Amino acid sequence: MTTGSLKSDATTSDPGRPGSGSALRSSIRWARQRPFAVGYAAALLAVGLATGVISGPARSIRLLLGTGYESVIDHGHWWSPLTSVFFVDNGAELLLALAGTLIVLGFAERLMGTCRTAIAFLVTAILGATIGIGAQFLGVAGGEMWSRGVSELWAMDPFTPIFGSALAASFFAGPLWRRRIRVLGVSTVLVLVLYSGQPSDLYRLLAVLVGLGVGWFGVGWRSRPIRPLSAWRRSSDHESRTLLAAIVGMVAVGPVITIFSGARYGPLAPLGLLLTQDVPTAGEVVDRCLLGDITRQCVQELSLERIGGAGPVLVSLLPLLTLVVAAFGLARGRRFAAWLAITLNAGLALLAAWYYGLLPISGQPYVWQWQSGRYWEVTLILGVSVLVPLLVAVVILANLRHFPVATRTGQWHRFLLVTVGSFTGLAAAYVGLGWLLRTHFRPGVTLFDLIADVPERFIPVGFLRLERVSFLPNDALATTLYDSVGAVFWIIVFVGAIVALRSVAVGPSVDASARLRTLLSTFGDGSLGFMATWRGNSLWFSASGRTAIAYRVVNGIAITTSEPIGPRSEAAEAVAFFARMCDDHGWVPVFYSLHDSWKSVFVAMGWPTMQVGEETLLRPSTWSTTGRKWQDIRSSINRADRAGVRAEWTTYRSLSFTAAAQIAEISEQWVQEKELPELGFTLGGLDELHDPEVRLMLAVDSAERVHAVTSWLPTRRDGEIIGWTLDFMRRRPDSINGVMEFLIAQTAERMQERPEVEFLSLSVAPLAPVSGPRQGGIAAGLLDYLGRTLEPVYGFRSLLLFKNKFQPEFAPVFMSFPDPVALPEIGLALARAYLPSLSVREVVTLARGLSQ
């Protein structure tokens, strides 16, 4: 029998790994695979060094080779859309362009080849700028405000073809990277257009759209997927969180573009201005005032010049940093981060609506600075300033199901209490101390003036551009009070958000998790016990601390993830006390995924039981693939050997970045093939692979391409691993036939070398039929109906038939519950546990199906 080569847990030396001698050869090989990207990077570097690394090209070169409305329309420089992509404005942009070329353009070239990359580069560079200039020409002719305002700006931008080529290459990527490239690429250029709004930003956006067209044509008719326009490829929870977090992060960065750049032509420039402390200096306005332009605008800007220091800067930047913190929390599935992002974006939308729309209507005194307010474009710009953050808030709200990790109730309440309390306390301190220092302001203030001014101490200083300042501090003491209350409040919010995000309610604390793993190592001889460590579980410990029960509360039903973990001598007592705890909380306890050895405990308590599945077990000590029944397994092993596919036993942390990305892509392809979301509860996903105790068995070919992946959960007794349980199992659609049989067989072969390993569990196929009809009335009917309904999508019955190939032992798995009257609620709770994002309408549909 031929076996695949097996690698140890990241300890096997690899003579092919790049060392000091092979690093140069690897770099040369990398460059040879991306000749166009390397050549373009070399051209950028050479031109940058020749024309000035620090300050960029001279004005004469910019006028001759830069592109824009004046360059092409007024001066007839038809070549400039292409020549402009070889120049940068300064040294910092040169470094960024070189990195983008080698990483992004190199990645695109690796995906679609050198010839297609060169075509995409040229087409997107030329058409992106040409179509943009054509749009500017029509805008100038029609008197459109933005086109006239930027008509004199010249663009020198290498990122236009880089972005365009990347989007073209997305058609040649797998589904995971295809979605990432498109969502992140389009989001990035949109943020630049909305907040910066320079001509080069428009050209870049158009190049992205052109790149999508080039890629669509480039894949060819035969390989182009044909789907209805309404089809949507489902994304996993993990990927949805990643993309939403990236979008929120970019929206948070958008105002920074307005704050720190001089480019304020985009539709969202007003929103950025609300978050900026940028105010004119006295010198910029005094000259105008001395010339006789003594207006309210002049006096307003002279007053604003006095507002400076660290306080207003913090009030401007900390809301953005808090939004960045929320983005990090979104990536980790935190429900608190979702509500924080919703609140901040809704707050930005509300403030923008008030200061750009409601404030003039309300009749309050304000200073309007949009001198071109007669244009319809102003209304559009202000509307976009309100709608974009509002849209972000609505999108997150609509996707709350992807963020199941809740903050502990006490921490959530503490954050609200501290936030409201600090605002109230600081506001009261400002009014009280301000009244005591009322003579330190100019003009003198009344108590009503101080109360009316309280909201403006907590919002960015840029709002003062739109409303006349009633008074200002006149000395250092009053200035400290005036500037510090808002900064202190936002520091408290920022730190409080970080603390709240670090406190997770759904799942054990760090101490509880460590205690659980200790018990698993000592007493965890149940094959499904390791699932208790998964995120989303709550933990209960007995009074002795020697027994733990992992559970999830769904619709008032407390469903255990596995058997109690602890000494069997405490089993009956632990179950009784856990049931009492559930009763105190108004929950119905349901012990799920129990083995036959536990049945006596529940029979003695008078609890009914219901079989929910059968676990399939292999014994490595007696493993053999001889005989006619094993022909399929032997064929799979031989087929993998002929294809040069080997098996690797490793951990997720030991994977290279490339291998980890391939596993994520394989998982995403699997999810996208389903019409319903990922299953949860006793079925792990991509996140569960990261645990250092989990082992992976990969099918990898000679080109280091991962064909399939399985994950194995350990079972320990007295600290020693006595078994492994199959969990995650995904393969590429185009992988060799029988690759999963190959991986399981190779795992069994490996465990045969370890006599301490007593079993390999192929786990339980959820919702698949068991031997004989289920007993349990409505609940059993719901589970059977759910299994039949989901079979075309998830293939539970097919999975059970697949496991039968290995001639396993069957161990019945059952659940136990105290009251048969609760069976309908238990059935629905189990359905929701496996499909946590199931809508109410879908639940009703499933329930109605029982009567058909």
mmCIF file of C-alpha atoms in Angstrom, residues 9 40 63 78 118 167 206 208 240 279 317 411 418 428 447-448 458 488 501 504 609 642 684 700 705 811 813 826:
data_model
loop_
_atom_site.group_PDB
_atom_site.id
_atom_site.type_symbol
_atom_site.label_atom_id
_atom_site.label_comp_id
_atom_site.label_asym_id
_atom_site.label_seq_id
_atom_site.Cartn_x
_atom_site.Cartn_y
_atom_site.Cartn_z
ATOM 1 C CA ASP A 9 4.062 19.373 13.860
ATOM 2 C CA TYR A 40 7.313 49.258 -13.968
ATOM 3 C CA LEU A 63 2.881 70.775 -17.486
ATOM 4 C CA TRP A 78 -3.116 63.796 -25.849
ATOM 5 C CA ALA A 118 0.256 44.776 -19.605
ATOM 6 C CA LEU A 167 -9.686 44.782 -10.402
ATOM 7 C CA LEU A 206 -13.042 55.080 -13.597
ATOM 8 C CA VAL A 208 -11.377 50.460 -11.539
ATOM 9 C CA SER A 240 -18.525 39.205 6.189
ATOM 10 C CA VAL A 279 -8.662 77.212 11.151
ATOM 11 C CA LEU A 317 -9.293 62.852 16.257
ATOM 12 C CA GLN A 411 -19.218 45.636 31.273
ATOM 13 C CA VAL A 418 -19.296 55.751 32.678
ATOM 14 C CA ALA A 428 -21.667 70.172 35.207
ATOM 15 C CA LEU A 447 -25.287 80.891 33.320
ATOM 16 C CA PHE A 448 -27.544 80.369 30.304
ATOM 17 C CA PHE A 458 -17.825 67.791 23.134
ATOM 18 C CA VAL A 488 -11.317 64.219 28.705
ATOM 19 C CA LEU A 501 -14.285 45.035 23.576
ATOM 20 C CA VAL A 504 -16.557 38.882 26.137
ATOM 21 C CA THR A 609 -34.093 10.774 26.301
ATOM 22 C CA ARG A 642 -0.010 9.335 -8.582
ATOM 23 C CA GLY A 684 -16.720 24.297 13.717
ATOM 24 C CA VAL A 700 -0.835 19.401 -0.643
ATOM 25 C CA ARG A 705 -1.314 23.971 -3.606
ATOM 26 C CA ALA A 811 -22.056 4.836 18.973
ATOM 27 C CA VAL A 813 -25.700 9.916 20.687
ATOM 28 C CA ILE A 826 -36.398 22.458 22.194
#
